[in-house]
CSV table of C-alpha atoms in Angstrom, one decimal:
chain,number,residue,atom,x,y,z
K,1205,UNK,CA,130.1,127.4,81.7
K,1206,UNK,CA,126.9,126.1,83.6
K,1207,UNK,CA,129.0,122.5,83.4
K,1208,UNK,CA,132.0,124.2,85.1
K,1209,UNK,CA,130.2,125.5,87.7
K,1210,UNK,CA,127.9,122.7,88.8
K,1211,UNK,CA,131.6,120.2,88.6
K,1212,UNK,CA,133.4,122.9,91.0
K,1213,UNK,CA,130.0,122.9,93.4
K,1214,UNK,CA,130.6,119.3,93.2
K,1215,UNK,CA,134.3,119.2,94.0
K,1216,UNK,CA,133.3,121.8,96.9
K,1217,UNK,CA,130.7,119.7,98.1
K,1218,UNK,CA,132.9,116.2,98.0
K,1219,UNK,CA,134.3,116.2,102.1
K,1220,UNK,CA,130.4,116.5,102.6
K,1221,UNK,CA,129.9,113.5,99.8
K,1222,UNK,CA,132.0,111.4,101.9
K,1223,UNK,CA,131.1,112.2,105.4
K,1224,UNK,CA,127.5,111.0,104.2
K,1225,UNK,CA,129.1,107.8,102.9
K,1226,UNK,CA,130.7,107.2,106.3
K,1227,UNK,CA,127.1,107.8,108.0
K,1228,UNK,CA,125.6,105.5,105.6
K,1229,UNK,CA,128.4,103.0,105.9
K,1230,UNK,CA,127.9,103.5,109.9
K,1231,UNK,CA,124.3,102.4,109.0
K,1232,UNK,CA,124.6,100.0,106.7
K,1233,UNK,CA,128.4,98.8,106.4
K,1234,UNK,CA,128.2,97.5,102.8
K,1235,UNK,CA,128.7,101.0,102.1
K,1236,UNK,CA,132.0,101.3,103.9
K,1237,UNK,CA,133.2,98.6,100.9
K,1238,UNK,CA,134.7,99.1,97.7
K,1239,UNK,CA,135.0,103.2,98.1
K,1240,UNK,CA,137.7,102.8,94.8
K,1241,UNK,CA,135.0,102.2,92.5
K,1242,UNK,CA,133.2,105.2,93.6
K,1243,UNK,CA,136.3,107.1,92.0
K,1244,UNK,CA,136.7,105.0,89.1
K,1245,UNK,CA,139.5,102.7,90.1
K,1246,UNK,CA,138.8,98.8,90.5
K,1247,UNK,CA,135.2,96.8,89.6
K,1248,UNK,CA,134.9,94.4,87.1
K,1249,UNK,CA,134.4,95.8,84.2
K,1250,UNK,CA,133.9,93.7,80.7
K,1251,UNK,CA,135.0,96.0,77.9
K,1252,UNK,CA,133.9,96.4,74.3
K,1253,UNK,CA,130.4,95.5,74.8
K,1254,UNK,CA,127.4,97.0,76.7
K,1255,UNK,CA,127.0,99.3,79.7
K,1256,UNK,CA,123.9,99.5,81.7
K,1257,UNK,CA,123.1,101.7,84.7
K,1258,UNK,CA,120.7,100.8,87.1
K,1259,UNK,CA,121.0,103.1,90.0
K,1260,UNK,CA,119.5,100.9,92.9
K,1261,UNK,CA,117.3,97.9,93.4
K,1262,UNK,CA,114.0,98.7,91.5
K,1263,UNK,CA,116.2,99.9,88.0
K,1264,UNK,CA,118.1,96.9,88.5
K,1265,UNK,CA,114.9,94.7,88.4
K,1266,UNK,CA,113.1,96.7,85.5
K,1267,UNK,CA,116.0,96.4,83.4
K,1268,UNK,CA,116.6,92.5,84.2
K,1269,UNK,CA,114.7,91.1,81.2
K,1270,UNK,CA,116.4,94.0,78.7
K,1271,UNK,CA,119.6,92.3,80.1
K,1272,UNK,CA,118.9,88.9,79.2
K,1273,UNK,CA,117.4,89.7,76.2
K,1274,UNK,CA,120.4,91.4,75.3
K,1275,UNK,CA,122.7,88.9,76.0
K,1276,UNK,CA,120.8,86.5,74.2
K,1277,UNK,CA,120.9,88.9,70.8
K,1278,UNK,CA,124.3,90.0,70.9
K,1279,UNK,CA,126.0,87.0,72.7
K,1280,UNK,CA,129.8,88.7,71.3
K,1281,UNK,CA,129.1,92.2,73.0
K,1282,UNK,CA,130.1,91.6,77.0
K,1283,UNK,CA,127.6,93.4,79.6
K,1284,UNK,CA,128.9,95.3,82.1
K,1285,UNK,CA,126.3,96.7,85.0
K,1286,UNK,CA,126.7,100.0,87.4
K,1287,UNK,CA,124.7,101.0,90.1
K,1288,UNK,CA,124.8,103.3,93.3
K,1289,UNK,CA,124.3,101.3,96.2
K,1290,UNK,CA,125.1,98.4,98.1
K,1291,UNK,CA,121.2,96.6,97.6
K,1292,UNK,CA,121.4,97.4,94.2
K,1293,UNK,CA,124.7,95.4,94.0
K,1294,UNK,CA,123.5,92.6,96.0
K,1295,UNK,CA,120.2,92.7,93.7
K,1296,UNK,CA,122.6,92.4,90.2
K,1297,UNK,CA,125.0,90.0,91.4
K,1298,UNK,CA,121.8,88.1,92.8
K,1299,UNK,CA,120.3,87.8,89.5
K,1300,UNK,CA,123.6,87.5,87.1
K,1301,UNK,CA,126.1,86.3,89.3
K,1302,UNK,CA,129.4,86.5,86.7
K,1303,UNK,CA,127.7,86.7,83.5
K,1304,UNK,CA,128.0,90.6,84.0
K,1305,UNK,CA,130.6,92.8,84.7
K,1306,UNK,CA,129.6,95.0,87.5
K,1307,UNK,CA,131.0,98.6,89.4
K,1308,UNK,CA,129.9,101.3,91.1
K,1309,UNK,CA,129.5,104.2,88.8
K,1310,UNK,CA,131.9,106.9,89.8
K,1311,UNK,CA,131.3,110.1,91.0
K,1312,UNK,CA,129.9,112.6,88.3
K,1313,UNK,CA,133.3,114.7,88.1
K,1314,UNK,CA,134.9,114.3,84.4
K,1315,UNK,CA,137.9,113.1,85.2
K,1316,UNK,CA,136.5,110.1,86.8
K,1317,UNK,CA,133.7,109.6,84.0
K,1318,UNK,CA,136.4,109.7,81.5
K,1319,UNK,CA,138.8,107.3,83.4
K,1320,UNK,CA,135.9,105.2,83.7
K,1321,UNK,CA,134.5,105.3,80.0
K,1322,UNK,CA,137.9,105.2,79.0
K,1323,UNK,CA,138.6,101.9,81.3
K,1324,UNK,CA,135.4,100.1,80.3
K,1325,UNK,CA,135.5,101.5,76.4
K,1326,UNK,CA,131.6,100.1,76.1
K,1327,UNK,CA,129.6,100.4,72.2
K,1328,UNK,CA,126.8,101.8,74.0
K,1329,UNK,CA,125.6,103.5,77.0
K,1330,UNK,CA,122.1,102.5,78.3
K,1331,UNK,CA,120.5,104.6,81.2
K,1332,UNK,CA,117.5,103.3,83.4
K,1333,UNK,CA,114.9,105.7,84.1
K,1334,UNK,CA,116.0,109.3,85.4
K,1335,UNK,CA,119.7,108.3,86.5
K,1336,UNK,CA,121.1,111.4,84.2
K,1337,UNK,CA,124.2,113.1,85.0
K,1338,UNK,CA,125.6,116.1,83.2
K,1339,UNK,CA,129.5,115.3,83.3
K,1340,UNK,CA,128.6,111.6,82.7
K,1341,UNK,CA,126.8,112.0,79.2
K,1342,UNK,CA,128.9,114.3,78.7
K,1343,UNK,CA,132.2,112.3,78.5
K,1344,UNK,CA,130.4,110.2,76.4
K,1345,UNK,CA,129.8,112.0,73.6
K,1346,UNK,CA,133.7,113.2,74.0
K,1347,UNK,CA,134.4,109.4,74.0
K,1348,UNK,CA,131.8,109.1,71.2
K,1349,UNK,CA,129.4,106.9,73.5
K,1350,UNK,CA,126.0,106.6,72.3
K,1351,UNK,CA,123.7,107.4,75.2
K,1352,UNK,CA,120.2,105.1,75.4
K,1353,UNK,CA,117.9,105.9,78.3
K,1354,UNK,CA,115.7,103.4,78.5
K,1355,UNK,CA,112.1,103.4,80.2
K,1356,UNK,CA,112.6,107.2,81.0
K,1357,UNK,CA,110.2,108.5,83.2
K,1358,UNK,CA,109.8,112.2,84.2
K,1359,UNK,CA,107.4,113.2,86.5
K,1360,UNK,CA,106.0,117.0,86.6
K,1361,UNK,CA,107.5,117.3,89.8
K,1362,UNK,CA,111.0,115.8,88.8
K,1363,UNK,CA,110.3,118.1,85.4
K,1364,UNK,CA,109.7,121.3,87.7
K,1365,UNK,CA,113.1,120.7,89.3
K,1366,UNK,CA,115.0,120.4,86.4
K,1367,UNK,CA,113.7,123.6,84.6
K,1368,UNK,CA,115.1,125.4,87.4
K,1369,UNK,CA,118.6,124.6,86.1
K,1370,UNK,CA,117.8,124.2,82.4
K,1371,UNK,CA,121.1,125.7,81.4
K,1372,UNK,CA,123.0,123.1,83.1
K,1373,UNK,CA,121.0,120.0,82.0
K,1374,UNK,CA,119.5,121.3,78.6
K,1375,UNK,CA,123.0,120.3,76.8
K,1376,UNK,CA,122.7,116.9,78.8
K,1377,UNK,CA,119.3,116.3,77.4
K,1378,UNK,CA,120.3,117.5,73.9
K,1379,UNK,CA,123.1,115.3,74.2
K,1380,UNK,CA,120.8,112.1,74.0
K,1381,UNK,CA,121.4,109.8,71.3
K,1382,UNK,CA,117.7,108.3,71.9
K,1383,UNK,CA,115.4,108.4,74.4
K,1384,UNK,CA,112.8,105.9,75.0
K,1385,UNK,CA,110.1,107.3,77.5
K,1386,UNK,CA,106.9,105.9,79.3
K,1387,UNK,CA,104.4,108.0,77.8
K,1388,UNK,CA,103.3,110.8,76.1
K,1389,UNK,CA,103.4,113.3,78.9
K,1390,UNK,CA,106.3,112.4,79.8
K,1391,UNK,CA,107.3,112.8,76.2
K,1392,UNK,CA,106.4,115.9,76.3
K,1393,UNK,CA,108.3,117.1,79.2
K,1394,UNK,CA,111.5,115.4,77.9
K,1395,UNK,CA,111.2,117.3,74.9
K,1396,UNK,CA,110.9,120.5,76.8
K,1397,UNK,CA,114.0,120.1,78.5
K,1398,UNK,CA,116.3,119.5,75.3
K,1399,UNK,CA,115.5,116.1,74.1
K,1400,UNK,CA,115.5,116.3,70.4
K,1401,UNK,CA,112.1,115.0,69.5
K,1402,UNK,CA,113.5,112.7,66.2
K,1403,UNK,CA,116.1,111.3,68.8
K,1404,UNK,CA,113.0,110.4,70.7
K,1405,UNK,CA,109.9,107.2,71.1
K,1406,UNK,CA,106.8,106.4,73.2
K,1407,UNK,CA,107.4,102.9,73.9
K,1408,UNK,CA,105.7,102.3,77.2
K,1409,UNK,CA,107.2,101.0,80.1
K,1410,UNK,CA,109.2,98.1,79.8
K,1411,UNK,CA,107.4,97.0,83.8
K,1412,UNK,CA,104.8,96.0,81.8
K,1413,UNK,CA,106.9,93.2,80.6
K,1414,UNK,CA,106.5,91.2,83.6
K,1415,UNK,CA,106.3,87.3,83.3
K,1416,UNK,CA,105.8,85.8,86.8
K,1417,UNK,CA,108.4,82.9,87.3
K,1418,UNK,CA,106.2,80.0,87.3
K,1419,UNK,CA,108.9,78.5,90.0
K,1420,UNK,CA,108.8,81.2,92.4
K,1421,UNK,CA,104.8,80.8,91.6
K,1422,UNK,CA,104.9,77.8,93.0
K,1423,UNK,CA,106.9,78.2,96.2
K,1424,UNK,CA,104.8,81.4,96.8
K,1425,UNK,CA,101.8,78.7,96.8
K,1426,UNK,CA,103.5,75.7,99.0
K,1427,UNK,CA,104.2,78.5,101.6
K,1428,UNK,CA,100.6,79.6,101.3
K,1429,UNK,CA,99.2,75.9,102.0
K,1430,UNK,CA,101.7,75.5,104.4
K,1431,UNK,CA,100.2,78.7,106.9
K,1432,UNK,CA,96.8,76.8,107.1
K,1433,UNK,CA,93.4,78.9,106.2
K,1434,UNK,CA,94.1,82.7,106.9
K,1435,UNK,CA,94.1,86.3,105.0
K,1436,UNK,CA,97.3,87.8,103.9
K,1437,UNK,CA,98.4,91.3,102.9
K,1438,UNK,CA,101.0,92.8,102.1
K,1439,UNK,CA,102.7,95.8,102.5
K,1440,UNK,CA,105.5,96.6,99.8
K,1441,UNK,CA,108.5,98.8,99.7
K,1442,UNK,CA,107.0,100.6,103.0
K,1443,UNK,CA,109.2,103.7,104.4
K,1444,UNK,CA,110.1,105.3,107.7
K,1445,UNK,CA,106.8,107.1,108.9
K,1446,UNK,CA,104.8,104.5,106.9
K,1447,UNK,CA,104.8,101.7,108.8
K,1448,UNK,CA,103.3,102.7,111.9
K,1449,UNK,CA,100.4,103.3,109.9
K,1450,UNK,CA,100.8,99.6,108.2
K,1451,UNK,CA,100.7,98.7,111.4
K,1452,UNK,CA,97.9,100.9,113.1
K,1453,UNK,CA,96.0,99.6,110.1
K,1454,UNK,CA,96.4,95.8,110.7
K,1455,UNK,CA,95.5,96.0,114.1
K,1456,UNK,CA,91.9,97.3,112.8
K,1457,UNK,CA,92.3,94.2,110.2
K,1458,UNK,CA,92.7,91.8,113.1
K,1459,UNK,CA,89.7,93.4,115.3
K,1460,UNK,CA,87.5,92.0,112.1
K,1461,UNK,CA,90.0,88.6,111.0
K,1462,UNK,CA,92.0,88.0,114.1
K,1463,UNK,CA,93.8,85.3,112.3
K,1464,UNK,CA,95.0,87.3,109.5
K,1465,UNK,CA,98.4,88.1,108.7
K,1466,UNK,CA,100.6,90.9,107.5
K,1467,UNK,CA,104.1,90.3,105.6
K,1468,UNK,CA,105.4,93.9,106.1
K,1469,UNK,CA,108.5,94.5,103.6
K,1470,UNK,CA,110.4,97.9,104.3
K,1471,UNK,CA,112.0,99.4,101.5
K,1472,UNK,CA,115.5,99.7,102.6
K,1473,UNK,CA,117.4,97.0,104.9
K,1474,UNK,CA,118.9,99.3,106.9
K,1475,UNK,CA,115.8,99.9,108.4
K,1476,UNK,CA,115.0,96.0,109.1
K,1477,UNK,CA,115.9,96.2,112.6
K,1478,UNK,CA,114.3,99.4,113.8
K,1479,UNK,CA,110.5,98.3,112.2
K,1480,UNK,CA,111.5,94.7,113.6
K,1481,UNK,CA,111.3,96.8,117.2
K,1482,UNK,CA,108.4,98.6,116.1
K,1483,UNK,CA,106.0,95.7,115.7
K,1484,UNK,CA,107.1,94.5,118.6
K,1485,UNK,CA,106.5,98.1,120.4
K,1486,UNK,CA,102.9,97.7,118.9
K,1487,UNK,CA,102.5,94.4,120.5
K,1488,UNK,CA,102.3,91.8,117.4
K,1489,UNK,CA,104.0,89.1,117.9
K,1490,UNK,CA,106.2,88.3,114.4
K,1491,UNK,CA,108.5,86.3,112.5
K,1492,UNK,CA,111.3,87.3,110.4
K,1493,UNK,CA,111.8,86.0,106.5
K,1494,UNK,CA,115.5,85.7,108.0
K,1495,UNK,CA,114.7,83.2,110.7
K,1496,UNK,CA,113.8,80.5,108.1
K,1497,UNK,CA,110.8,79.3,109.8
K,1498,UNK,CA,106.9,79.3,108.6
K,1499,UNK,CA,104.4,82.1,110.3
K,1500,UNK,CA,102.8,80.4,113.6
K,1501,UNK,CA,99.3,81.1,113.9
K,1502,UNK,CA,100.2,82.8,117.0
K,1503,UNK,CA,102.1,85.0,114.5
K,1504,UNK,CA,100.5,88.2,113.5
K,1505,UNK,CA,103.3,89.8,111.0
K,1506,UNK,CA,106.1,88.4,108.7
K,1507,UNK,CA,109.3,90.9,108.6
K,1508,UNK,CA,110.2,90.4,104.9
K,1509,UNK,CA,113.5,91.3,105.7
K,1510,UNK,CA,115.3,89.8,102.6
K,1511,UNK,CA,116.0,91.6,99.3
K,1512,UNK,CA,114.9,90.4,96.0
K,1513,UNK,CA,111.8,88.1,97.0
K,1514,UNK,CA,109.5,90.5,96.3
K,1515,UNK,CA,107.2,88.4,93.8
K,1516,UNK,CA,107.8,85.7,96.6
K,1517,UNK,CA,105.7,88.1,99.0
K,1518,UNK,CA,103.3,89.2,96.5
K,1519,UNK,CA,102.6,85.4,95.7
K,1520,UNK,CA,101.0,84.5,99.1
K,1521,UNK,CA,99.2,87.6,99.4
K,1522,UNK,CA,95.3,88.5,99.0
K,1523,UNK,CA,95.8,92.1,98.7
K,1524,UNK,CA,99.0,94.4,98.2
K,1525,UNK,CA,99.5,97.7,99.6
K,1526,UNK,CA,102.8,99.3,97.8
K,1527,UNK,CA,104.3,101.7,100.1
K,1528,UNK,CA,106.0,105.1,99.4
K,1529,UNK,CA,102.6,106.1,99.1
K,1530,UNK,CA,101.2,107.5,102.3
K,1531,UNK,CA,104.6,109.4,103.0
K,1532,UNK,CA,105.1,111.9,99.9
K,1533,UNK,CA,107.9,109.5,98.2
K,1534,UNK,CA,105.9,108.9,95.3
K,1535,UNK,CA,104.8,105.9,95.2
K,1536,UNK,CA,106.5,102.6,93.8
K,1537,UNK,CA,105.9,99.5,91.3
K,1538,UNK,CA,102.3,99.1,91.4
K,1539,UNK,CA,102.8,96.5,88.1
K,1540,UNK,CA,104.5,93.7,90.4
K,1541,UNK,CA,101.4,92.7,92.1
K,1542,UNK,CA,99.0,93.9,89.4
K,1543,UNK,CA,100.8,91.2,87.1
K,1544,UNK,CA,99.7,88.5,90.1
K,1545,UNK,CA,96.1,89.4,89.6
K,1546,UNK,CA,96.2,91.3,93.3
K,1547,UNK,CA,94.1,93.9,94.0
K,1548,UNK,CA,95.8,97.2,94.8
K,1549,UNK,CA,96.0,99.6,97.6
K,1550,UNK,CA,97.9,103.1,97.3
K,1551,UNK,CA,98.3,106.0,99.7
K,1552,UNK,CA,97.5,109.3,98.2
K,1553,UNK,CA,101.3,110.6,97.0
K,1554,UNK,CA,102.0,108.4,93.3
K,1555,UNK,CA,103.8,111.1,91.1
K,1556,UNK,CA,106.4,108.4,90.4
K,1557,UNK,CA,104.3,106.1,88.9
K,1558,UNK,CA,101.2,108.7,87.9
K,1559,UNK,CA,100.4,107.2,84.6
K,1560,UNK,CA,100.3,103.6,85.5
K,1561,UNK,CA,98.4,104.1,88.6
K,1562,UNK,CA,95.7,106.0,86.7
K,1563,UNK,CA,95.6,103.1,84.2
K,1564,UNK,CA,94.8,100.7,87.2
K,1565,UNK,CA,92.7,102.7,89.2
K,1566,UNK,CA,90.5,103.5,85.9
K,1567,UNK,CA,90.3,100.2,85.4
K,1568,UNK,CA,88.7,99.2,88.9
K,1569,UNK,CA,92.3,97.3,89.9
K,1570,UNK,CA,93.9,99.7,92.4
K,1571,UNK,CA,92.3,101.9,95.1
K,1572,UNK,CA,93.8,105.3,97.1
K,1573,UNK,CA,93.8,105.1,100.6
K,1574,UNK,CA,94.3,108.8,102.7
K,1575,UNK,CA,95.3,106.9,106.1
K,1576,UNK,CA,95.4,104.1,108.2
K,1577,UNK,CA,91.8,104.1,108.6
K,1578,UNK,CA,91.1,103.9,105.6
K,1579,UNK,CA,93.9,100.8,104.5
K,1580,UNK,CA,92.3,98.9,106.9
K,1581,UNK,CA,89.1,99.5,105.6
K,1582,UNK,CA,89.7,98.3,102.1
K,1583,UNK,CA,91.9,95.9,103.1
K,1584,UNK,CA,88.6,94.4,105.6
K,1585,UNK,CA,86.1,94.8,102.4
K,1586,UNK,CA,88.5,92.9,100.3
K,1587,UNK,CA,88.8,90.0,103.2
K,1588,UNK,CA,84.6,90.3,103.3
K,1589,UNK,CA,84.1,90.1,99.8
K,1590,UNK,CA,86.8,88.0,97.9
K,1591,UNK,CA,84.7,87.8,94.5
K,1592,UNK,CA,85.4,91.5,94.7
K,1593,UNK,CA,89.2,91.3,95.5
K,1594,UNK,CA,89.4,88.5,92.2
K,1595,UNK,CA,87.8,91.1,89.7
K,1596,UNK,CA,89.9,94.1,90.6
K,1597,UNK,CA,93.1,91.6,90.5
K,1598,UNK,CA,91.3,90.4,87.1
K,1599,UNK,CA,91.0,93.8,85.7
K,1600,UNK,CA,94.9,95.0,86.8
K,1601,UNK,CA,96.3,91.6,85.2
K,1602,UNK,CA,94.5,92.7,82.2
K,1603,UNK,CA,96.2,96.3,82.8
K,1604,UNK,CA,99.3,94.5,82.1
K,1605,UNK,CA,98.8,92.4,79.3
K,1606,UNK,CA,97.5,95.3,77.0
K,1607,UNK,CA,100.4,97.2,77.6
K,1608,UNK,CA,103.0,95.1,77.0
K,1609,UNK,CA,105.5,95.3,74.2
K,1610,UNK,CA,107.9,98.2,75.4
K,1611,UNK,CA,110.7,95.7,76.2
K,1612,UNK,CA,110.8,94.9,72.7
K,1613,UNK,CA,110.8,98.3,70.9
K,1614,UNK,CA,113.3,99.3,73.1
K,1615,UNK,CA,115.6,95.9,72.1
K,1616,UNK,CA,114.8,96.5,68.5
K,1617,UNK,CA,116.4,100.7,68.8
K,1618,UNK,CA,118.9,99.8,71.1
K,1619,UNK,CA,119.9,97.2,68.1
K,1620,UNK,CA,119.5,99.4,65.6
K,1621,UNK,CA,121.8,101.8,67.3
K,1622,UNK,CA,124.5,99.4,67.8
K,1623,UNK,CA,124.0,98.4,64.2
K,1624,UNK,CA,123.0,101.9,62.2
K,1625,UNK,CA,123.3,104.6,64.8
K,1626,UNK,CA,119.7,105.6,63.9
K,1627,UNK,CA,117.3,104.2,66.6
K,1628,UNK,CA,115.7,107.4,66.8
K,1629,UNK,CA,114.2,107.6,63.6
K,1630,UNK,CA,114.3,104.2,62.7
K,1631,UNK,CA,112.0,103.3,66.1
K,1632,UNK,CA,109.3,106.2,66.4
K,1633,UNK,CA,105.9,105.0,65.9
């Protein structure tokens, strides 16, 4: 019954579904494109193998190596990819090109999951993170699906929210043929909401499981020789109401190294434009990724107005500053620049990523800022003191290594699943 309900509030609430695609599509006009997928008509879809959903961007990136390392271990099972949103798209096709299948995922009503499941006809279902949907998992048990999600994370906040409909989603969570989570809080609060705890593993987070590209490395370092002697930060993933601070903050930083340079990446490219007019409002003169050029040293901010050169950024920075975090978002992947050896910066509001931020800042690598005053502070000691900014980035690259290993517990389950059915038991440790 609870099912019923929330698919008739859905159907109800459809004609406001799409008048929010057509504001996003007046935004950004990828999203005007390919509105047939979103109902489970069209995509490429490669059947008889492996679906994985990513829901954006950052999923799609985490769950890059689990892709590759599954198409290297079962090179006969096809992988098809879904996502929700145009820069998620972009970011899968970017990084697979035809090797995967790839659609929107539909809607979450049943008939469109089961025309969907029924279209694609996958082995196994494999979920990134939190991207759970009632009528989706549930047409794939009808369809006999097994349901993976992979690298689940559940923050108190997210867990808070979901108790207040536990009769809707407890059957979802029940429904999971094996979860593997973060950590053991998290764990916890899975369990709580239905998750079956023999259907269940602690594996870590498969972020950990990052292995710089020693080519992007190296064109991260010939960009770096080629802007001449001069302090770099970053600011990553930043969102609206964020960077004016980013930028009240570097104009403090260039009070004490006028020569120093911001590369200021927004989170989502709709927004390139209007923070490309904000640095100009705040009187820094810039230069966009897009333009193609090198940073003058006239030039006080990069615009990294690109998608998927994250690592690129992070590369020719001193410090990082990941965004989300001075506007209550929640913060966002604090093991990218960790993994360069980069000391951190935070804003106060982490939930998202609570555990791994503790790990860091305990370890010395990653620091919480409350405001601009005080990003521009740490930002200037790092600058003064650079023996200090190479043993924080020490300690978080250490961070990383001792935690790795997820990636490969969840590969060996999601095996045993496709081979046994019994990753659950077979993979708790």
């Amino acid at each position: 019954m609870p099912r019923l309900l929330y698919t008739l509030f859905f159907v109800l609430l459809l004609p406001v579904i799409l008048l929010r695609l057509l504001y996003r599509a007046w935004r950004a006009p990828a999203y005007a494109r390919r509105w047939r997928e979103r109902f489970a008509f069209d995509g490429d879809l490669r059947t008889d193998g492996i679906w994985v959903h990513a829901v954006s961007v950052g999923e799609s990136i985490a769950a890059a190596p689990m892709i590759r390392e599954l198409q290297r271990r079962h090179p006969n099972l096809p992988v098809t990819v879904t996502c929700m949103t145009p820069t998620g798209s972009e970011q899968i096709r970017k990084m697979f090109g035809d090797s995967v299948g790839h659609a929107y995922l539909p809607y979450d009503l049943p008939w469109l999951q089961r025309r969907f499941i029924r279209r694609l006809a996958p082995r196994v279902c494999i979920i990134m993170e939190t991207e759970l949907w009632p009528n989706l998992v549930a047409e794939c048990r009808r369809a006999a699906v097994p349901v993976v999600l992979a690298n689940g994370r559940l923050s108190e906040r997210s867990a808070r929210g979901y108790r207040r409909v536990r009769a809707l989603v407890g059957p979802m969570f029940a429904s999971l043929d094996w979860a593997a989570v973060q950590s053991r809080p998290e764990a916890d609060r899975f369990i709580d909401l239905g998750v079956q705890p023999a259907r269940l593993t602690v594996t870590g987070s498969i972020k950990f499981d990052i292995t710089p590209d020693p080519s992007r490395q190296a064109e991260a370092q010939a960009w770096r020789d080629s802007w001449g002697e001069r302090p770099v930060w970053v600011a990553a993933s930043t969102h609206a109401g964020e960077d004016q601070l980013v930028l009240e903050a570097h104009q403090a930083v260039l009070q004490a190294f006028p020569e120093s340079l911001l590369i200021l990446v927004p989170r989502h490219p709709e927004r390139f434009d209007a923070v490309a007019r904000q640095i100009g409002e705040n009187g820094m003169k810039m230069i966009r990724r897009t333009a193609g050029g090198s940073p003058q040293f006239t030039d006080r901010v990069m615009l990294g107005d690109t998608m998927g050169e994250m690592m690129l950024f992070f590369g020719c920075a001193d410090v990082a500053f990941v965004g989300g975090s001075l506007v209550p978002t929640g913060g966002h992947n604090y093991l990218e620049p960790a993994a360069l050896g980069l000391p951190v910066l935070s804003g106060p509001h982490r939930f998202n990523f609570a555990e791994v931020s503790t790990l860091l800042e305990e370890a010395g690598s990653m620091r919480i800022v409350e405001d601009a005053s005080e990003l521009a502070d740490q930002v200037i000691g790092y600058f003064q003191q650079p023996a200090t900014a190479t043993r924080a980035g020490a300690a978080g690259r250490s961070v990383v290594l001792a935690n790795q290993g997820a990636l490969e517990r969840l590969l060996q389950g999601t095996g045993q699943l496709l081979g046994s059915g019994e990753p659950g038991q077979a993979a708790v440790r």
